[in-house]
PDB file of C-alpha atoms in Angstrom:
ATOM      1  CA  ASN G 191     -70.093 231.516  73.105  1.00  0.00           C
ATOM      2  CA  ALA G 192     -68.958 230.018  76.401  1.00  0.00           C
ATOM      3  CA  GLY G 193     -71.613 227.333  76.295  1.00  0.00           C
ATOM      4  CA  VAL G 194     -73.753 226.362  79.256  1.00  0.00           C
ATOM      5  CA  ILE G 195     -71.971 227.364  82.436  1.00  0.00           C
ATOM      6  CA  GLN G 196     -72.478 225.472  85.670  1.00  0.00           C
ATOM      7  CA  THR G 197     -71.103 226.475  89.034  1.00  0.00           C
ATOM      8  CA  PRO G 198     -69.631 225.162  91.164  1.00  0.00           C
ATOM      9  CA  ARG G 199     -68.033 222.232  89.364  1.00  0.00           C
ATOM     10  CA  HIS G 200     -67.670 220.334  92.614  1.00  0.00           C
ATOM     11  CA  LYS G 201     -69.575 220.687  95.846  1.00  0.00           C
ATOM     12  CA  VAL G 202     -69.262 218.736  99.061  1.00  0.00           C
ATOM     13  CA  THR G 203     -71.987 219.069 101.636  1.00  0.00           C
ATOM     14  CA  GLY G 204     -72.645 217.446 104.962  1.00  0.00           C
ATOM     15  CA  LYS G 205     -75.720 215.320 105.382  1.00  0.00           C
ATOM     16  CA  GLY G 206     -78.674 217.553 106.182  1.00  0.00           C
ATOM     17  CA  GLN G 207     -77.194 220.687 104.686  1.00  0.00           C
ATOM     18  CA  GLU G 208     -78.598 222.616 101.754  1.00  0.00           C
ATOM     19  CA  ALA G 209     -76.975 222.672  98.315  1.00  0.00           C
ATOM     20  CA  THR G 210     -77.649 225.197  95.562  1.00  0.00           C
ATOM     21  CA  LEU G 211     -76.426 224.548  92.049  1.00  0.00           C
ATOM     22  CA  TRP G 212     -76.249 227.278  89.446  1.00  0.00           C
ATOM     23  CA  CYS G 213     -76.664 227.235  85.695  1.00  0.00           C
ATOM     24  CA  GLU G 214     -76.201 229.931  83.079  1.00  0.00           C
ATOM     25  CA  PRO G 215     -77.767 228.834  79.791  1.00  0.00           C
ATOM     26  CA  ILE G 216     -76.546 229.897  76.397  1.00  0.00           C
ATOM     27  CA  SER G 217     -77.709 233.391  75.616  1.00  0.00           C
ATOM     28  CA  GLY G 218     -80.883 233.376  73.566  1.00  0.00           C
ATOM     29  CA  HIS G 219     -81.885 229.867  74.490  1.00  0.00           C
ATOM     30  CA  SER G 220     -85.419 229.669  75.796  1.00  0.00           C
ATOM     31  CA  ALA G 221     -85.408 226.064  77.014  1.00  0.00           C
ATOM     32  CA  VAL G 222     -83.473 224.972  80.102  1.00  0.00           C
ATOM     33  CA  PHE G 223     -83.223 221.426  81.410  1.00  0.00           C
ATOM     34  CA  TRP G 224     -81.803 219.798  84.516  1.00  0.00           C
ATOM     35  CA  TYR G 225     -80.626 216.188  84.559  1.00  0.00           C
ATOM     36  CA  ARG G 226     -79.069 214.015  87.238  1.00  0.00           C
ATOM     37  CA  GLN G 227     -76.370 211.488  86.333  1.00  0.00           C
ATOM     38  CA  THR G 228     -75.413 208.502  88.439  1.00  0.00           C
ATOM     39  CA  ILE G 229     -73.662 205.250  87.617  1.00  0.00           C
ATOM     40  CA  VAL G 230     -76.701 203.177  88.584  1.00  0.00           C
ATOM     41  CA  GLN G 231     -79.559 205.248  87.118  1.00  0.00           C
ATOM     42  CA  GLY G 232     -77.704 206.906  84.267  1.00  0.00           C
ATOM     43  CA  LEU G 233     -79.053 210.224  83.031  1.00  0.00           C
ATOM     44  CA  GLU G 234     -82.378 211.114  84.594  1.00  0.00           C
ATOM     45  CA  PHE G 235     -84.530 214.040  83.546  1.00  0.00           C
ATOM     46  CA  LEU G 236     -85.403 216.301  86.436  1.00  0.00           C
ATOM     47  CA  THR G 237     -87.111 219.427  85.177  1.00  0.00           C
ATOM     48  CA  TYR G 238     -87.652 221.738  82.213  1.00  0.00           C
ATOM     49  CA  PHE G 239     -88.207 225.475  81.850  1.00  0.00           C
ATOM     50  CA  ARG G 240     -89.378 227.312  78.782  1.00  0.00           C
ATOM     51  CA  ASN G 241     -89.112 231.080  78.666  1.00  0.00           C
ATOM     52  CA  GLN G 242     -88.356 230.928  82.399  1.00  0.00           C
ATOM     53  CA  ALA G 243     -91.645 229.211  83.192  1.00  0.00           C
ATOM     54  CA  PRO G 244     -91.576 225.762  84.789  1.00  0.00           C
ATOM     55  CA  ILE G 245     -93.140 223.393  82.285  1.00  0.00           C
ATOM     56  CA  ASP G 246     -92.341 219.882  83.444  1.00  0.00           C
ATOM     57  CA  ASP G 247     -90.974 218.844  86.835  1.00  0.00           C
ATOM     58  CA  SER G 248     -92.023 215.227  86.561  1.00  0.00           C
ATOM     59  CA  GLY G 249     -88.516 213.990  87.315  1.00  0.00           C
ATOM     60  CA  MET G 250     -87.976 216.023  90.434  1.00  0.00           C
ATOM     61  CA  PRO G 251     -88.144 214.193  93.749  1.00  0.00           C
ATOM     62  CA  LYS G 252     -91.221 215.544  95.462  1.00  0.00           C
ATOM     63  CA  GLU G 253     -89.437 216.447  98.632  1.00  0.00           C
ATOM     64  CA  ARG G 254     -86.317 218.528  99.173  1.00  0.00           C
ATOM     65  CA  PHE G 255     -85.690 219.361  95.484  1.00  0.00           C
ATOM     66  CA  SER G 256     -86.716 222.615  93.850  1.00  0.00           C
ATOM     67  CA  ALA G 257     -85.690 224.502  90.727  1.00  0.00           C
ATOM     68  CA  GLN G 258     -86.145 228.074  89.734  1.00  0.00           C
ATOM     69  CA  MET G 259     -85.391 230.335  86.804  1.00  0.00           C
ATOM     70  CA  PRO G 260     -85.734 233.911  88.036  1.00  0.00           C
ATOM     71  CA  ASN G 261     -84.430 235.394  84.794  1.00  0.00           C
ATOM     72  CA  GLN G 262     -83.383 234.217  81.365  1.00  0.00           C
ATOM     73  CA  SER G 263     -79.701 234.155  82.260  1.00  0.00           C
ATOM     74  CA  HIS G 264     -79.694 231.703  85.115  1.00  0.00           C
ATOM     75  CA  SER G 265     -81.426 228.796  86.761  1.00  0.00           C
ATOM     76  CA  THR G 266     -80.859 227.196  90.145  1.00  0.00           C
ATOM     77  CA  LEU G 267     -81.422 223.729  91.505  1.00  0.00           C
ATOM     78  CA  LYS G 268     -81.761 223.627  95.263  1.00  0.00           C
ATOM     79  CA  ILE G 269     -81.598 220.509  97.395  1.00  0.00           C
ATOM     80  CA  GLN G 270     -82.621 220.873 101.000  1.00  0.00           C
ATOM     81  CA  SER G 271     -81.503 218.539 103.741  1.00  0.00           C
ATOM     82  CA  THR G 272     -79.119 216.690 101.435  1.00  0.00           C
ATOM     83  CA  GLN G 273     -78.779 212.952 101.791  1.00  0.00           C
ATOM     84  CA  PRO G 274     -75.986 210.612 100.628  1.00  0.00           C
ATOM     85  CA  GLN G 275     -78.243 209.292  97.859  1.00  0.00           C
ATOM     86  CA  ASP G 276     -78.333 212.810  96.375  1.00  0.00           C
ATOM     87  CA  SER G 277     -74.667 212.416  95.460  1.00  0.00           C
ATOM     88  CA  ALA G 278     -74.519 212.645  91.681  1.00  0.00           C
ATOM     89  CA  VAL G 279     -73.472 214.825  88.781  1.00  0.00           C
ATOM     90  CA  TYR G 280     -76.148 217.398  88.025  1.00  0.00           C
ATOM     91  CA  LEU G 281     -76.207 218.533  84.416  1.00  0.00           C
ATOM     92  CA  CYS G 282     -77.864 221.640  83.100  1.00  0.00           C
ATOM     93  CA  ALA G 283     -78.688 221.995  79.420  1.00  0.00           C
ATOM     94  CA  SER G 284     -80.254 224.576  77.167  1.00  0.00           C
ATOM     95  CA  SER G 285     -81.627 224.837  73.664  1.00  0.00           C
ATOM     96  CA  SER G 286     -83.684 227.098  71.495  1.00  0.00           C
ATOM     97  CA  TRP G 287     -87.322 226.151  71.291  1.00  0.00           C
ATOM     98  CA  THR G 288     -87.931 225.058  67.728  1.00  0.00           C
ATOM     99  CA  GLY G 289     -88.927 221.462  68.137  1.00  0.00           C
ATOM    100  CA  ASN G 290     -85.964 219.126  68.259  1.00  0.00           C
ATOM    101  CA  THR G 291     -83.047 221.473  67.980  1.00  0.00           C
ATOM    102  CA  GLU G 292     -79.781 220.492  69.579  1.00  0.00           C
ATOM    103  CA  VAL G 293     -79.596 220.469  73.339  1.00  0.00           C
ATOM    104  CA  PHE G 294     -76.309 221.812  74.704  1.00  0.00           C
ATOM    105  CA  PHE G 295     -75.057 220.498  78.029  1.00  0.00           C
ATOM    106  CA  GLY G 296     -72.908 222.093  80.682  1.00  0.00           C
ATOM    107  CA  LYS G 297     -69.995 220.259  82.280  1.00  0.00           C
ATOM    108  CA  GLY G 298     -72.046 219.491  85.343  1.00  0.00           C
ATOM    109  CA  THR G 299     -71.752 219.928  89.077  1.00  0.00           C
ATOM    110  CA  ARG G 300     -70.522 216.925  91.019  1.00  0.00           C
ATOM    111  CA  LEU G 301     -72.335 216.908  94.347  1.00  0.00           C
ATOM    112  CA  THR G 302     -70.965 214.745  97.123  1.00  0.00           C
ATOM    113  CA  VAL G 303     -72.917 214.410 100.339  1.00  0.00           C
ATOM    114  CA  VAL G 304     -70.832 213.132 103.232  1.00  0.00           C
TER     115      VAL G 304
ATOM    116  CA  ALA T 175     -93.542 204.914  76.859  1.00  0.00           C
ATOM    117  CA  GLN T 176     -90.357 205.749  75.070  1.00  0.00           C
ATOM    118  CA  SER T 177     -87.150 204.096  76.185  1.00  0.00           C
ATOM    119  CA  VAL T 178     -83.622 203.461  75.005  1.00  0.00           C
ATOM    120  CA  THR T 179     -81.479 200.383  75.515  1.00  0.00           C
ATOM    121  CA  GLN T 180     -77.760 200.208  74.981  1.00  0.00           C
ATOM    122  CA  PRO T 181     -76.995 196.523  75.433  1.00  0.00           C
ATOM    123  CA  ASP T 182     -73.252 196.868  75.749  1.00  0.00           C
ATOM    124  CA  ALA T 183     -72.018 198.575  78.897  1.00  0.00           C
ATOM    125  CA  ARG T 184     -68.397 198.454  77.738  1.00  0.00           C
ATOM    126  CA  VAL T 185     -66.728 197.945  74.384  1.00  0.00           C
ATOM    127  CA  THR T 186     -62.999 197.585  73.839  1.00  0.00           C
ATOM    128  CA  VAL T 187     -61.451 197.879  70.390  1.00  0.00           C
ATOM    129  CA  SER T 188     -57.981 198.347  69.033  1.00  0.00           C
ATOM    130  CA  GLU T 189     -56.944 201.627  67.476  1.00  0.00           C
ATOM    131  CA  GLY T 190     -57.659 201.604  63.774  1.00  0.00           C
ATOM    132  CA  ALA T 191     -60.396 198.984  64.061  1.00  0.00           C
ATOM    133  CA  SER T 192     -63.983 199.591  63.084  1.00  0.00           C
ATOM    134  CA  LEU T 193     -66.630 200.244  65.692  1.00  0.00           C
ATOM    135  CA  GLN T 194     -70.314 199.678  66.181  1.00  0.00           C
ATOM    136  CA  LEU T 195     -72.177 200.734  69.298  1.00  0.00           C
ATOM    137  CA  ARG T 196     -75.694 199.402  69.520  1.00  0.00           C
ATOM    138  CA  CYS T 197     -78.831 201.275  70.432  1.00  0.00           C
ATOM    139  CA  LYS T 198     -82.396 200.000  70.520  1.00  0.00           C
ATOM    140  CA  TYR T 199     -85.333 202.278  71.120  1.00  0.00           C
ATOM    141  CA  SER T 200     -88.954 201.886  71.957  1.00  0.00           C
ATOM    142  CA  SER T 201     -91.368 204.488  70.664  1.00  0.00           C
ATOM    143  CA  SER T 202     -94.968 204.580  69.528  1.00  0.00           C
ATOM    144  CA  VAL T 203     -94.124 207.143  66.867  1.00  0.00           C
ATOM    145  CA  THR T 204     -91.162 207.740  64.613  1.00  0.00           C
ATOM    146  CA  PRO T 205     -88.651 209.101  67.056  1.00  0.00           C
ATOM    147  CA  TYR T 206     -86.059 211.814  66.966  1.00  0.00           C
ATOM    148  CA  LEU T 207     -82.784 210.088  67.816  1.00  0.00           C
ATOM    149  CA  PHE T 208     -79.425 211.337  69.027  1.00  0.00           C
ATOM    150  CA  TRP T 209     -75.971 210.126  69.921  1.00  0.00           C
ATOM    151  CA  TYR T 210     -74.013 212.062  72.513  1.00  0.00           C
ATOM    152  CA  VAL T 211     -70.447 211.536  73.721  1.00  0.00           C
ATOM    153  CA  GLN T 212     -69.124 212.348  77.175  1.00  0.00           C
ATOM    154  CA  TYR T 213     -65.425 212.714  77.814  1.00  0.00           C
ATOM    155  CA  PRO T 214     -64.119 212.536  81.396  1.00  0.00           C
ATOM    156  CA  ARG T 215     -65.249 215.456  83.522  1.00  0.00           C
ATOM    157  CA  GLN T 216     -67.072 216.975  80.584  1.00  0.00           C
ATOM    158  CA  GLY T 217     -70.665 217.513  79.625  1.00  0.00           C
ATOM    159  CA  LEU T 218     -72.400 215.717  76.800  1.00  0.00           C
ATOM    160  CA  GLN T 219     -71.540 216.669  73.258  1.00  0.00           C
ATOM    161  CA  LEU T 220     -73.793 215.930  70.316  1.00  0.00           C
ATOM    162  CA  LEU T 221     -72.304 213.554  67.745  1.00  0.00           C
ATOM    163  CA  LEU T 222     -75.246 213.302  65.385  1.00  0.00           C
ATOM    164  CA  LYS T 223     -79.014 213.325  65.160  1.00  0.00           C
ATOM    165  CA  TYR T 224     -81.743 211.740  63.091  1.00  0.00           C
ATOM    166  CA  TYR T 225     -85.052 213.399  62.393  1.00  0.00           C
ATOM    167  CA  SER T 226     -86.215 211.948  59.065  1.00  0.00           C
ATOM    168  CA  GLY T 227     -85.096 211.110  55.560  1.00  0.00           C
ATOM    169  CA  ASP T 228     -81.899 209.240  54.746  1.00  0.00           C
ATOM    170  CA  PRO T 229     -81.531 206.589  57.439  1.00  0.00           C
ATOM    171  CA  VAL T 230     -77.750 206.977  57.479  1.00  0.00           C
ATOM    172  CA  VAL T 231     -76.710 210.188  59.126  1.00  0.00           C
ATOM    173  CA  GLN T 232     -73.225 211.606  59.324  1.00  0.00           C
ATOM    174  CA  GLY T 233     -71.816 213.158  62.436  1.00  0.00           C
ATOM    175  CA  VAL T 234     -68.644 214.735  63.696  1.00  0.00           C
ATOM    176  CA  ASN T 235     -65.219 213.082  63.768  1.00  0.00           C
ATOM    177  CA  GLY T 236     -66.139 210.399  61.234  1.00  0.00           C
ATOM    178  CA  PHE T 237     -69.059 208.944  63.145  1.00  0.00           C
ATOM    179  CA  GLU T 238     -72.247 207.869  61.422  1.00  0.00           C
ATOM    180  CA  ALA T 239     -75.414 206.128  62.530  1.00  0.00           C
ATOM    181  CA  GLU T 240     -78.078 204.162  60.785  1.00  0.00           C
ATOM    182  CA  PHE T 241     -81.742 204.337  61.668  1.00  0.00           C
ATOM    183  CA  SER T 242     -83.788 201.182  61.207  1.00  0.00           C
ATOM    184  CA  LYS T 243     -87.508 201.387  61.825  1.00  0.00           C
ATOM    185  CA  SER T 244     -87.992 197.660  61.330  1.00  0.00           C
ATOM    186  CA  ASN T 245     -85.361 196.836  63.935  1.00  0.00           C
ATOM    187  CA  SER T 246     -86.073 199.828  66.196  1.00  0.00           C
ATOM    188  CA  SER T 247     -82.381 200.541  66.178  1.00  0.00           C
ATOM    189  CA  PHE T 248     -79.994 203.443  65.767  1.00  0.00           C
ATOM    190  CA  HIS T 249     -76.499 201.987  65.807  1.00  0.00           C
ATOM    191  CA  LEU T 250     -73.422 204.172  65.827  1.00  0.00           C
ATOM    192  CA  ARG T 251     -70.486 203.312  63.594  1.00  0.00           C
ATOM    193  CA  LYS T 252     -67.002 204.470  62.834  1.00  0.00           C
ATOM    194  CA  ALA T 253     -64.693 202.979  60.242  1.00  0.00           C
ATOM    195  CA  SER T 254     -61.434 203.484  62.107  1.00  0.00           C
ATOM    196  CA  VAL T 255     -61.230 204.501  65.750  1.00  0.00           C
ATOM    197  CA  HIS T 256     -58.572 206.646  67.353  1.00  0.00           C
ATOM    198  CA  TRP T 257     -57.401 206.496  70.960  1.00  0.00           C
ATOM    199  CA  SER T 258     -59.051 209.872  71.519  1.00  0.00           C
ATOM    200  CA  ASP T 259     -62.444 208.279  70.859  1.00  0.00           C
ATOM    201  CA  SER T 260     -62.285 206.648  74.277  1.00  0.00           C
ATOM    202  CA  ALA T 261     -65.310 208.025  76.101  1.00  0.00           C
ATOM    203  CA  VAL T 262     -68.848 207.188  77.136  1.00  0.00           C
ATOM    204  CA  TYR T 263     -71.434 207.222  74.369  1.00  0.00           C
ATOM    205  CA  PHE T 264     -75.126 207.813  74.989  1.00  0.00           C
ATOM    206  CA  CYS T 265     -78.025 207.128  72.694  1.00  0.00           C
ATOM    207  CA  ALA T 266     -81.111 209.254  73.307  1.00  0.00           C
ATOM    208  CA  VAL T 267     -84.635 209.680  72.037  1.00  0.00           C
ATOM    209  CA  SER T 268     -86.548 212.932  72.199  1.00  0.00           C
ATOM    210  CA  LEU T 269     -89.924 212.898  73.828  1.00  0.00           C
ATOM    211  CA  ILE T 270     -92.249 215.744  72.970  1.00  0.00           C
ATOM    212  CA  THR T 271     -95.712 215.584  74.415  1.00  0.00           C
ATOM    213  CA  GLY T 272     -97.930 218.630  74.631  1.00  0.00           C
ATOM    214  CA  ASN T 273     -95.873 221.497  75.898  1.00  0.00           C
ATOM    215  CA  THR T 274     -93.091 219.400  77.411  1.00  0.00           C
ATOM    216  CA  ARG T 275     -89.920 218.160  75.931  1.00  0.00           C
ATOM    217  CA  LYS T 276     -87.160 215.916  77.245  1.00  0.00           C
ATOM    218  CA  LEU T 277     -84.414 213.561  76.163  1.00  0.00           C
ATOM    219  CA  ILE T 278     -84.590 209.936  77.313  1.00  0.00           C
ATOM    220  CA  PHE T 279     -81.130 208.421  77.513  1.00  0.00           C
ATOM    221  CA  GLY T 280     -79.756 204.914  77.470  1.00  0.00           C
ATOM    222  CA  LEU T 281     -77.326 203.953  80.214  1.00  0.00           C
ATOM    223  CA  GLY T 282     -74.373 204.526  77.958  1.00  0.00           C
ATOM    224  CA  THR T 283     -71.560 202.479  76.473  1.00  0.00           C
ATOM    225  CA  THR T 284     -68.021 203.029  77.642  1.00  0.00           C
ATOM    226  CA  LEU T 285     -65.621 202.767  74.725  1.00  0.00           C
ATOM    227  CA  GLN T 286     -62.011 201.951  75.406  1.00  0.00           C
ATOM    228  CA  VAL T 287     -59.634 202.161  72.481  1.00  0.00           C
ATOM    229  CA  GLN T 288     -56.439 200.203  72.983  1.00  0.00           C
ATOM    230  CA  PRO T 289     -53.218 201.320  71.295  1.00  0.00           C
TER     231      PRO T 289
END
């Protein structure tokens, strides 16, 4: 079990460019989460998939951010026209769906927008 | 709305000393509570969780936490810290409403263990 795998670990983009972050959840896990971590805001919930379907995107900025889960083995978070304030660590997590089972986190992708 | 407060941004203790990291939560129902630890350049790792029953729960590496409904608290403790415990510790509450589910985190407490 390699855990939740996130790629790349580090990404530097120029202002206005697009950034795509990848996540491979633990095999068999039906719930996938995306969080954003910054020093100021801490850990913020972005979005949640269950059985590949988007369930809750209440934390996603309404513009420029989108998330998809085209199959059960990976999810992507896409940020269009990146801005310096998008610089953060983006964490993906997965769990089985049986109420409050443990949520396993990846090591994150550090996005820097210059 | 559920929320979590960790009042101490940074705690420094000497190796071998006891430790308490504070966590206060706000919830309209009995919450599901968690403590996670984050080492540098790593993801979050679960230390322990509380769902119900005995208010004192044991976790990994000698950590334990005590749930108090009257105080709305879930403090983390360790009897004797090691330098390798230096990390950032997050308290979290699980929010399940309808079909959605998410963890609400505190801002974290950075623990520095001095030799």
